[in-house]
PDB file of C-alpha atoms and ligand atoms in Angstrom:
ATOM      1  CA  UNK I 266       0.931 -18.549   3.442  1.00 35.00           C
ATOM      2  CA  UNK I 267      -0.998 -15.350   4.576  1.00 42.00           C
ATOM      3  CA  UNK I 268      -4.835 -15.825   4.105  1.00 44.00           C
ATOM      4  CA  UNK I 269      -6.359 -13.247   1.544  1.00 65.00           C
ATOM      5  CA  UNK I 270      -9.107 -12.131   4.103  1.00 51.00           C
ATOM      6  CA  UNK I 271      -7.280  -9.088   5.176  1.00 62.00           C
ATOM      7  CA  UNK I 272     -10.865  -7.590   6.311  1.00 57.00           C
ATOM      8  CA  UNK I 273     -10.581  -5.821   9.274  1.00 52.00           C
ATOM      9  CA  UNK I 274     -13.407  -3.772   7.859  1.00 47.00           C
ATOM     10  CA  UNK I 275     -11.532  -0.488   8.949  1.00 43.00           C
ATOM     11  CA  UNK I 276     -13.041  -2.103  12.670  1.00 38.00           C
ATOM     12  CA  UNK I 277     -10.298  -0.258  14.403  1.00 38.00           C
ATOM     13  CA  UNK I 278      -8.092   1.999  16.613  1.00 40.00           C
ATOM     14  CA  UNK I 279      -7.799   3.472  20.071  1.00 48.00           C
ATOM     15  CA  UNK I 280     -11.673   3.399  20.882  1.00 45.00           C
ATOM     16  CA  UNK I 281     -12.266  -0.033  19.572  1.00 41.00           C
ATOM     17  CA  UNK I 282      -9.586  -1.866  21.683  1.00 43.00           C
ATOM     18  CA  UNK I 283      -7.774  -4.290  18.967  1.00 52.00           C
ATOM     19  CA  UNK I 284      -8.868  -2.736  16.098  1.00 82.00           C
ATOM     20  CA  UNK I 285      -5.932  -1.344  13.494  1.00 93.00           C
ATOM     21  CA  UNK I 286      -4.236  -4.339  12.512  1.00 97.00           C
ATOM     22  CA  UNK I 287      -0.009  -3.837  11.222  1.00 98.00           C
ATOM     23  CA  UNK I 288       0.410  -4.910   7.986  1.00 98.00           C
ATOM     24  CA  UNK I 289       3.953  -5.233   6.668  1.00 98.00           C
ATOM     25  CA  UNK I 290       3.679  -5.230   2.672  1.00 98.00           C
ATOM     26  CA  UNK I 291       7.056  -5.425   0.970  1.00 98.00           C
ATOM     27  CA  UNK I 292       7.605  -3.737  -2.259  1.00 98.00           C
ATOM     28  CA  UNK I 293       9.365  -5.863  -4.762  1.00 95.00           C
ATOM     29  CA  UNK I 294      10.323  -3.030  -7.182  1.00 95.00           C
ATOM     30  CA  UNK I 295      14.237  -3.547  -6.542  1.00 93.00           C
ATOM     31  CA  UNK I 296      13.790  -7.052  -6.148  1.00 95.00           C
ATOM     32  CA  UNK I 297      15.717  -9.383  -9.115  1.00 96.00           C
ATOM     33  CA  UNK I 298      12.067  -9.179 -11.086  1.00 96.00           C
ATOM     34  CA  UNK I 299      13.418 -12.118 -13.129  1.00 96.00           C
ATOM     35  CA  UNK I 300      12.432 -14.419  -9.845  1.00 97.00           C
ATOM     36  CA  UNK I 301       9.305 -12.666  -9.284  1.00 98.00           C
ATOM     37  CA  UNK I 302       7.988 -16.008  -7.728  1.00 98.00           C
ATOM     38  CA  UNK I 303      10.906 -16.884  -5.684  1.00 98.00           C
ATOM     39  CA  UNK I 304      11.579 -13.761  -4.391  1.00 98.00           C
ATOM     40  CA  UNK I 305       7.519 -12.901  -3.700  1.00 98.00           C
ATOM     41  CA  UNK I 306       7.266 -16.311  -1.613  1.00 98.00           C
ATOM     42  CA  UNK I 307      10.689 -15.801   0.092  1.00 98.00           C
ATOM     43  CA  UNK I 308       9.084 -12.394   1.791  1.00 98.00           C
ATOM     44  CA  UNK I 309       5.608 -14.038   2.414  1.00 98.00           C
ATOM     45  CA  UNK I 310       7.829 -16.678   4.346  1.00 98.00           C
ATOM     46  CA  UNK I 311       9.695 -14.427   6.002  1.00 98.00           C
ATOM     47  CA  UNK I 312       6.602 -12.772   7.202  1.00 98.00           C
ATOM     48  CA  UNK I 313       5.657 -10.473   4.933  1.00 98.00           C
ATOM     49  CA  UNK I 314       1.305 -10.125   5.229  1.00 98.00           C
ATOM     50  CA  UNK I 315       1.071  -8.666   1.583  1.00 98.00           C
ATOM     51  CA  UNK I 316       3.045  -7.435  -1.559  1.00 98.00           C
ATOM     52  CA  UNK I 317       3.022  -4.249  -2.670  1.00 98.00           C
ATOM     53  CA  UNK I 318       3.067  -4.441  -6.512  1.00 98.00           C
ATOM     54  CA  UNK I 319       4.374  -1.265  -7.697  1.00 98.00           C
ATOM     55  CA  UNK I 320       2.656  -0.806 -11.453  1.00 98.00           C
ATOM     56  CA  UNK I 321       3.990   2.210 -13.815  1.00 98.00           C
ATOM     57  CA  UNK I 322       2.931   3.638 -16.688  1.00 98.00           C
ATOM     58  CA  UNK I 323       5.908   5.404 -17.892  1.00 98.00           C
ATOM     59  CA  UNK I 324       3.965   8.576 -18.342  1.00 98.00           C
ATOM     60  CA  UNK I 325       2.347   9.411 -14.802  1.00 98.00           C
ATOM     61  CA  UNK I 326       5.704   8.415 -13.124  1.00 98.00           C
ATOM     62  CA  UNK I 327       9.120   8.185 -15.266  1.00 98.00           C
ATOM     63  CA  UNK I 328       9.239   4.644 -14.849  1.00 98.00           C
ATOM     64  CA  UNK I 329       7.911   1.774 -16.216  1.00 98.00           C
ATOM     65  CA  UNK I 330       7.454  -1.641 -14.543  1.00 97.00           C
ATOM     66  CA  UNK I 331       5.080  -4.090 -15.174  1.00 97.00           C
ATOM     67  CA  UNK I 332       0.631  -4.791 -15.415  1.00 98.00           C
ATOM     68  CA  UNK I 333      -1.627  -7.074 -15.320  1.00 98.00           C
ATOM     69  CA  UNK I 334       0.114 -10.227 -17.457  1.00 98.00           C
ATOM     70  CA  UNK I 335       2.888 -10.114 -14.754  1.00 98.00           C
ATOM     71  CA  UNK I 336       0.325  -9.959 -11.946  1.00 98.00           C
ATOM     72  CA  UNK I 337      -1.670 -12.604 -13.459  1.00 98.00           C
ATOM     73  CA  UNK I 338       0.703 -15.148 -13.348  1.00 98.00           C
ATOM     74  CA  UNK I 339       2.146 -14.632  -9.987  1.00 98.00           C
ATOM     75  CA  UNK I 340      -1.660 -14.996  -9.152  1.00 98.00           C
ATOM     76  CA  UNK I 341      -1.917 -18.157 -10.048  1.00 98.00           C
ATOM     77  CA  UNK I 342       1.880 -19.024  -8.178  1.00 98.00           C
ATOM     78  CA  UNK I 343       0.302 -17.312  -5.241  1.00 98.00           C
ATOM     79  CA  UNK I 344      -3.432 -18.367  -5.313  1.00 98.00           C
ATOM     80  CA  UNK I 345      -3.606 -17.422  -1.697  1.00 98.00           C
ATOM     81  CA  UNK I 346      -0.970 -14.167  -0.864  1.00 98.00           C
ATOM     82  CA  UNK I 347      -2.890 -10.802  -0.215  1.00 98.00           C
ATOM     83  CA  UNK I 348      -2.318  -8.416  -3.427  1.00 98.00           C
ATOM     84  CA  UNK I 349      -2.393  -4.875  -3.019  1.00 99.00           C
ATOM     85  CA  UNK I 350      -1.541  -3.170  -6.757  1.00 99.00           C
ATOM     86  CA  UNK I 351       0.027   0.506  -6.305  1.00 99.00           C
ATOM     87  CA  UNK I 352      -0.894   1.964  -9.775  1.00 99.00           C
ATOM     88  CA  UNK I 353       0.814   5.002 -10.670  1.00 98.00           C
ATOM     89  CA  UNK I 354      -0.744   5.151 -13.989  1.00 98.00           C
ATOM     90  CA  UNK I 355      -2.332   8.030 -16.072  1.00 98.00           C
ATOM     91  CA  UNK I 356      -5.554   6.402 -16.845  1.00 98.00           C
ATOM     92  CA  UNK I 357      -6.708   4.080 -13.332  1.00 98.00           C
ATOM     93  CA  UNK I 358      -9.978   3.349 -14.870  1.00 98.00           C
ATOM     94  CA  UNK I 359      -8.040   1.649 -17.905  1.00 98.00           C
ATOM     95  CA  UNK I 360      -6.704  -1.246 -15.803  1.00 98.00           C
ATOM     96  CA  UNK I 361      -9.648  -2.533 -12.969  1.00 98.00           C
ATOM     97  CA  UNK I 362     -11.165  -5.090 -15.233  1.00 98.00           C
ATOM     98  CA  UNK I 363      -7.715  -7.007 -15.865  1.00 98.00           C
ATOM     99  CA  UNK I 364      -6.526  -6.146 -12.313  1.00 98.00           C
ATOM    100  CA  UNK I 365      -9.751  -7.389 -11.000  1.00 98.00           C
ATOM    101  CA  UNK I 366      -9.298 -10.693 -12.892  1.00 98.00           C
ATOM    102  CA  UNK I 367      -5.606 -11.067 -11.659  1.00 98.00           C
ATOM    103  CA  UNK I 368      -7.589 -11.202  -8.400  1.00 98.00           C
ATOM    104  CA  UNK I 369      -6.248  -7.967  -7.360  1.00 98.00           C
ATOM    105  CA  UNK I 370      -7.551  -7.356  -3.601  1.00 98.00           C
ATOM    106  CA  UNK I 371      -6.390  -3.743  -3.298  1.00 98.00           C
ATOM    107  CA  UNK I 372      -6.203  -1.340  -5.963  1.00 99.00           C
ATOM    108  CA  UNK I 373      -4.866   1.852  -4.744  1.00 99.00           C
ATOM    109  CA  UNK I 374      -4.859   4.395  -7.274  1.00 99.00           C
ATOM    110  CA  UNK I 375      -3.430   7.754  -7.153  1.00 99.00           C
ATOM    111  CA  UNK I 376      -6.253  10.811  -6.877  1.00 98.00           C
ATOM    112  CA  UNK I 377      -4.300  13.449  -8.847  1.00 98.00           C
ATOM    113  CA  UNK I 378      -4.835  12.287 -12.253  1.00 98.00           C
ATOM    114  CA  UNK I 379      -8.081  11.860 -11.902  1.00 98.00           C
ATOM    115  CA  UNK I 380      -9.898  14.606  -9.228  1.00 97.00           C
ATOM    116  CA  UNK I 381     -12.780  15.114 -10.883  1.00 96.00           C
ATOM    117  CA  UNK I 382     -13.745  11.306 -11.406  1.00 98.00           C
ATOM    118  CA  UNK I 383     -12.453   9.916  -7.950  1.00 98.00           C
ATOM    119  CA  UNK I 384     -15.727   8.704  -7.107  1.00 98.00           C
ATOM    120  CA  UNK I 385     -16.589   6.839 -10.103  1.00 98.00           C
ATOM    121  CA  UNK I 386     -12.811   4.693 -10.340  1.00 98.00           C
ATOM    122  CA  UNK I 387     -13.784   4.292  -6.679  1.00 98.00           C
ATOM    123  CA  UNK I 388     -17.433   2.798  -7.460  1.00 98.00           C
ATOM    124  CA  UNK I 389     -15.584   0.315 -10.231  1.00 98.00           C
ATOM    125  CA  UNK I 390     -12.635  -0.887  -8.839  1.00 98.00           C
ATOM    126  CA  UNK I 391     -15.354  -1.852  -5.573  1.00 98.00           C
ATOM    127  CA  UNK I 392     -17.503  -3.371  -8.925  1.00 98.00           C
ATOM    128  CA  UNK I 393     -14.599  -5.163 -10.398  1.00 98.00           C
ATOM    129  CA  UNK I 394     -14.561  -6.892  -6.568  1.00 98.00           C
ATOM    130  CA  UNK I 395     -11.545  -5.040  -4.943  1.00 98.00           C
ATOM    131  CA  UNK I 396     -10.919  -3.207  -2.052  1.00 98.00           C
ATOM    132  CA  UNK I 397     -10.058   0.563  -2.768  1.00 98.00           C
ATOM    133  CA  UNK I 398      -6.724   2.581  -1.897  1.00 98.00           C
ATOM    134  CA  UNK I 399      -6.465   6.279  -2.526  1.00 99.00           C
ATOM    135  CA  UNK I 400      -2.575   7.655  -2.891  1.00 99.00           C
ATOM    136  CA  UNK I 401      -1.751  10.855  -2.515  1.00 99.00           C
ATOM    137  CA  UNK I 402       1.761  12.233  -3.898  1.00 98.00           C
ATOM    138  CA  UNK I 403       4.268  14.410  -1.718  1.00 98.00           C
ATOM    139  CA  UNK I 404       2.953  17.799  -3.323  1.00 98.00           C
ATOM    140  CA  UNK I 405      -0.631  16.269  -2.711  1.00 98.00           C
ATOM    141  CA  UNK I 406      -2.126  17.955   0.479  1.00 98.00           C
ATOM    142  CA  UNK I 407      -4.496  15.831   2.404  1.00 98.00           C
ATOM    143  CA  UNK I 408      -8.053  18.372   1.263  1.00 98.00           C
ATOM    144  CA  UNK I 409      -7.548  16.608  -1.991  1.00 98.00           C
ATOM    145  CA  UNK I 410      -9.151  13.757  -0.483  1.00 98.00           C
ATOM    146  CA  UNK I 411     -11.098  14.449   2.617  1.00 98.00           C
ATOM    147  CA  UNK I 412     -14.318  14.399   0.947  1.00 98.00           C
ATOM    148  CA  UNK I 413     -13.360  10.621  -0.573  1.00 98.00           C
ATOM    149  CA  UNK I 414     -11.734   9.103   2.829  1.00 98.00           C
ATOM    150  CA  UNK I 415     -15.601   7.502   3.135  1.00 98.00           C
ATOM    151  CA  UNK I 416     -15.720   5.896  -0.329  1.00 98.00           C
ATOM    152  CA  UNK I 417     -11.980   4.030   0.335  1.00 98.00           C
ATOM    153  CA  UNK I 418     -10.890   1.286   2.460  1.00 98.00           C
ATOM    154  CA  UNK I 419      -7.250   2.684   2.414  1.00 98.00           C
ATOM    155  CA  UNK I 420      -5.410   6.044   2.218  1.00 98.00           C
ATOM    156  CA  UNK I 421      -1.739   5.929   0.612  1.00 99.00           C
ATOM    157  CA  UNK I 422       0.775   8.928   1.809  1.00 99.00           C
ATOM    158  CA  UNK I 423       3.679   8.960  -0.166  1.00 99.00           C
ATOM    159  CA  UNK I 424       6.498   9.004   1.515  1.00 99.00           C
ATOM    160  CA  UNK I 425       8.705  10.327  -2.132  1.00 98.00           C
ATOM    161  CA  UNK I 426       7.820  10.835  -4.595  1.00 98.00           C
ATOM    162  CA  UNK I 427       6.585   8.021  -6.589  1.00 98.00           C
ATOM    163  CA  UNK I 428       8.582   6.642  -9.400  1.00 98.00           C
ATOM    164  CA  UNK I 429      11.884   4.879  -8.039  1.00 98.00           C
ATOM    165  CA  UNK I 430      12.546   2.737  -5.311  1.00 97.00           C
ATOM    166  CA  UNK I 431      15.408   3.675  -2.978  1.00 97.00           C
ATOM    167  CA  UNK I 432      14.806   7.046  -2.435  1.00 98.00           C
ATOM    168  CA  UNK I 433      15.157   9.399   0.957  1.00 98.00           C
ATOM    169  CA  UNK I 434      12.495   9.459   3.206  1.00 98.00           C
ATOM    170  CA  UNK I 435      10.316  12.652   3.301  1.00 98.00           C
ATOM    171  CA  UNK I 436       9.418  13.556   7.110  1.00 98.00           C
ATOM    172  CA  UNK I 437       7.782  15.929   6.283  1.00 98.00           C
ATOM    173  CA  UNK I 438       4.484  13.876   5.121  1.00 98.00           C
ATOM    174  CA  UNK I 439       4.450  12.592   9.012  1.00 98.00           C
ATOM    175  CA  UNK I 440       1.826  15.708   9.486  1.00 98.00           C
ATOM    176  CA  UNK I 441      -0.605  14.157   6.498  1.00 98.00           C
ATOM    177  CA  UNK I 442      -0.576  10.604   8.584  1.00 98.00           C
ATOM    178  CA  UNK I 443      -1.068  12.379  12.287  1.00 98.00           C
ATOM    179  CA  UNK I 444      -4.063  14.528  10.499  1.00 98.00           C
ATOM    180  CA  UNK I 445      -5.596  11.060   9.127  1.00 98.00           C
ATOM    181  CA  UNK I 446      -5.276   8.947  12.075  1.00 98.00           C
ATOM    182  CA  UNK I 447      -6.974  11.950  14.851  1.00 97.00           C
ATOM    183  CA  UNK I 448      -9.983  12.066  12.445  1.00 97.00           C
ATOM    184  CA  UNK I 449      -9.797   8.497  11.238  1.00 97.00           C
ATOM    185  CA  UNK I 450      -9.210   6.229  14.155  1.00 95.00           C
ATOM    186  CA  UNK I 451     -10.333   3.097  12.448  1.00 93.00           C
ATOM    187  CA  UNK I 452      -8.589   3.687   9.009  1.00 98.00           C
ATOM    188  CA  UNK I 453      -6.431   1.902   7.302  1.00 98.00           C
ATOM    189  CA  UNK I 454      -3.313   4.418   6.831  1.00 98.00           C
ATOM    190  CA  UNK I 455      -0.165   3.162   4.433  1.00 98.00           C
ATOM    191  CA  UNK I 456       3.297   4.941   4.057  1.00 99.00           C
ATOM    192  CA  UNK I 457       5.021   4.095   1.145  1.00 98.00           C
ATOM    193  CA  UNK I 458       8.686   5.168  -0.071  1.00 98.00           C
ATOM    194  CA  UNK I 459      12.219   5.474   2.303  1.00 98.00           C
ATOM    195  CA  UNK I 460      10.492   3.595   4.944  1.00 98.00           C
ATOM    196  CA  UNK I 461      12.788   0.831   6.684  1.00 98.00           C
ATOM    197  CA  UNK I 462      14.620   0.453  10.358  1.00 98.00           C
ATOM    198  CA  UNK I 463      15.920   4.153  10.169  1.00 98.00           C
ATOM    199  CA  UNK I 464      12.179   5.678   9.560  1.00 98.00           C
ATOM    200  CA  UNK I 465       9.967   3.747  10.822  1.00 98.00           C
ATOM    201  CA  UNK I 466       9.217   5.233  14.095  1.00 98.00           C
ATOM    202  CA  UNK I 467       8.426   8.499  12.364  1.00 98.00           C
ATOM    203  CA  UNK I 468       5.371   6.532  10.638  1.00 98.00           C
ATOM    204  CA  UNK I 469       4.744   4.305  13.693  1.00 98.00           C
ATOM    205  CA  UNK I 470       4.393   7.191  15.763  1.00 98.00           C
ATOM    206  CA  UNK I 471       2.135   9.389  13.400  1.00 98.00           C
ATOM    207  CA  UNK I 472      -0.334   6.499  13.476  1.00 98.00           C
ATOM    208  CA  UNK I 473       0.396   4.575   9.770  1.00 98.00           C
ATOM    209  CA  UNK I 474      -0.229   0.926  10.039  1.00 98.00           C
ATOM    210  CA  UNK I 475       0.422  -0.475   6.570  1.00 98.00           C
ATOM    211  CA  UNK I 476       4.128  -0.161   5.750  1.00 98.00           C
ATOM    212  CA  UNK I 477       5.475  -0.739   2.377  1.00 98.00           C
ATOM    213  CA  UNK I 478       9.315  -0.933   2.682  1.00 98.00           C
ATOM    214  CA  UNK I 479      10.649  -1.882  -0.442  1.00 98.00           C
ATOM    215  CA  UNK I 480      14.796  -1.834  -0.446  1.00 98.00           C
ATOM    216  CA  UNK I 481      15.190  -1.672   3.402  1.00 98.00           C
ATOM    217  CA  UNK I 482      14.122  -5.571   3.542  1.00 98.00           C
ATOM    218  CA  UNK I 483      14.755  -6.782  -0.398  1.00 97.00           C
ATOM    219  CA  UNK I 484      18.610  -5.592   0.448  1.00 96.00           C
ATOM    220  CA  UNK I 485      18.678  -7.118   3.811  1.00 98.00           C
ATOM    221  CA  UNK I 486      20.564 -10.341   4.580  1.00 97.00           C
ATOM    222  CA  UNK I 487      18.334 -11.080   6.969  1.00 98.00           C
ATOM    223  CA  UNK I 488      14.124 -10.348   5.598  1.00 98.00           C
ATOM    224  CA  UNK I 489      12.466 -11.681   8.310  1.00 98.00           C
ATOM    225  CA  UNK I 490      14.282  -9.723  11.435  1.00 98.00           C
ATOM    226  CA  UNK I 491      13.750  -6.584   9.408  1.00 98.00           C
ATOM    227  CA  UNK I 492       9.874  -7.464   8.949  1.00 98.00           C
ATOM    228  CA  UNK I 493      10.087  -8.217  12.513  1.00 98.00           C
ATOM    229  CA  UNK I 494      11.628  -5.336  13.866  1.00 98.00           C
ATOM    230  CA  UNK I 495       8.991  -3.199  11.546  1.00 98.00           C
ATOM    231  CA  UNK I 496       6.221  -4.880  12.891  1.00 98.00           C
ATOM    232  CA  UNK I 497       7.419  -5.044  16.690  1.00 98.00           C
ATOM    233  CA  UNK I 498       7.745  -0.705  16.369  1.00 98.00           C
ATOM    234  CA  UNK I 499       3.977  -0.414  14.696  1.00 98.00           C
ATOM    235  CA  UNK I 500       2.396  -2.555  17.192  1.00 98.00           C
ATOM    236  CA  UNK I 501       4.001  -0.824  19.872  1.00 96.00           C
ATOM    237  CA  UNK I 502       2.500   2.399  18.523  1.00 95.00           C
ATOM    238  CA  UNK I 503      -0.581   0.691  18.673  1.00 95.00           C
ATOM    239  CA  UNK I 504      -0.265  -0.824  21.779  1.00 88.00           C
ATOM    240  CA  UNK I 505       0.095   2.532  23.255  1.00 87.00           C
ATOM    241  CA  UNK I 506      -2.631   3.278  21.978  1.00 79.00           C
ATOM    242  CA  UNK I 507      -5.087   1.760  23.168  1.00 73.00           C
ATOM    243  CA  UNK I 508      -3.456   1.866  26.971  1.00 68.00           C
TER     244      UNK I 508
HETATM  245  O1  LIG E 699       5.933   3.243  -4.940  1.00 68.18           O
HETATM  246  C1  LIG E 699       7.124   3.135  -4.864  1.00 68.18           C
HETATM  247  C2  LIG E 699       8.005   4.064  -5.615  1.00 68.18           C
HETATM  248  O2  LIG E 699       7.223   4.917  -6.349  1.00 68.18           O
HETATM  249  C3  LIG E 699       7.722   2.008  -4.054  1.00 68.18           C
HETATM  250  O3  LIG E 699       6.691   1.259  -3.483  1.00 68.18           O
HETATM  251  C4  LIG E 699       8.612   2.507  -2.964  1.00 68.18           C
HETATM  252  O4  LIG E 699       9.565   3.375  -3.419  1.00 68.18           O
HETATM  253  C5  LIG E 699       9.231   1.336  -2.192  1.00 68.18           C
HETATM  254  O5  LIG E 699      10.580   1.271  -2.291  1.00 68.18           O
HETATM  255  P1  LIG E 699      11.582   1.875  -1.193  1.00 68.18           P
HETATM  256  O6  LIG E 699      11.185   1.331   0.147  1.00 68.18           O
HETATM  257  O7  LIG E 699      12.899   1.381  -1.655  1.00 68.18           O
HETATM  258  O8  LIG E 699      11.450   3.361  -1.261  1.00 68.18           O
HETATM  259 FE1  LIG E 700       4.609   1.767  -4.119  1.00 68.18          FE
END
């Protein structure tokens, strides 16, 4: 079981030797949800280092999944797995105190609902003892959140837009990543949507170091050479890196 100290403090990059850490963090929207347990420990053992728990609202994204009851009691199945919750909700502020009592350790919320009060959801969801994630969607251009890249521990590029799982890649967000990692060499950087064996170098290469892949591994026969294989193609990006 992964610990939940996932601190690398944002310690990290080319100048600081080992210093961004890959993460692979499966998405179990297209898993079977009605073995949320099973299907959550069968990707920590096949080497997943977090889940990616894709929460909708039904009104910021055309989708609805689950909240904070469902995240609650895989918490207490999972005492000890790192949590990151991807809310694409309306209303972010609505849901830190229950997220925060699931024992949510990342809350990444998306910025566009919510530009003029970034700050403030940031300053709670630190409060409510969680790390803080700021996603950006596709149409989202990274000035949106330059002047909030201090007050987060992660930045989220979307990678489709948000709402379904199995959609197509969007190469064309590679640029937003590249632009984050020159002026953020110790950042935390995540890609989320499309991202699996085909597309993975694209991310890799632009310098993202959290993947969320969500059908890519939940429709593989074989989890733990796909986490393997995504992990083995970040670190090498890394690696060269820092040669
Ligand atoms: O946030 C999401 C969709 O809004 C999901 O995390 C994402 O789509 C992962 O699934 P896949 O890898 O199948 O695209
Ligand atoms: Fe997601």
């Amino acid at each position: 079981m992964v610990s939940r100290l996932f601190n690398n403090n944002n310690m990290n990059n080319c100048a600081a030797g080992q210093a961004i850490k890959c993460r692979i963090g499966p998405s179990i929207l297209n898993a079977d949800l009605s073995q949320l347990y099973q299907e959550s420990q069968r990707l920590l053992d096949n080497g997943a280092d977090y889940l990616h728990l894709d929460v909708m609202d039904g009104h910021f994204v055309p989708n609805l999944t689950f909240g904070h009851p469902i995240v609650k009691c895989l918490r207490t199945k999972l005492p000890n797995a790192f949590f990151e919750t991807h809310m694409m909700v309306s209303n972010p502020e609505q849901w830190i105190e229950p997220m925060g009592e699931a024992n949510v350790d990342l809350y990444t919320f998306h910025i566009e609902p919510v530009l003029s009060d970034v700050l403030k959801v940031c300053r709670k969801v630190k409060e409510a003892g969680m790390k803080v994630g700021l996603a950006l969607k596709p149409g989202t251009g990274i000035e949106a959140v330059r002047q909030y890249i201090d007050h987060a521990d992660m930045i989220l590029i979307m990678t489709v837009e948000p709402g379904f799982g199995g959609q197509k890649f969007m190469q064309d967000m590679m640029p937003k990543v590249q632009w984050l990692r020159q002026n953020y060499p110790f950042l935390d950087i995540e890609v989320d949507g499309g991202v699996g064996l085909n597309t993975i170098n694209a991310c890799a290469e632009a310098g993202a170091n959290m993947i969320v892949s969500g059908t890519a591994i939940i429709n593989s026969k074989d989890q733990r050479s796909v986490i393997a294989s995504l992990r083995e193609t970040v670190e090498s990006s890394i690696h060269k890196c820092n040669v």
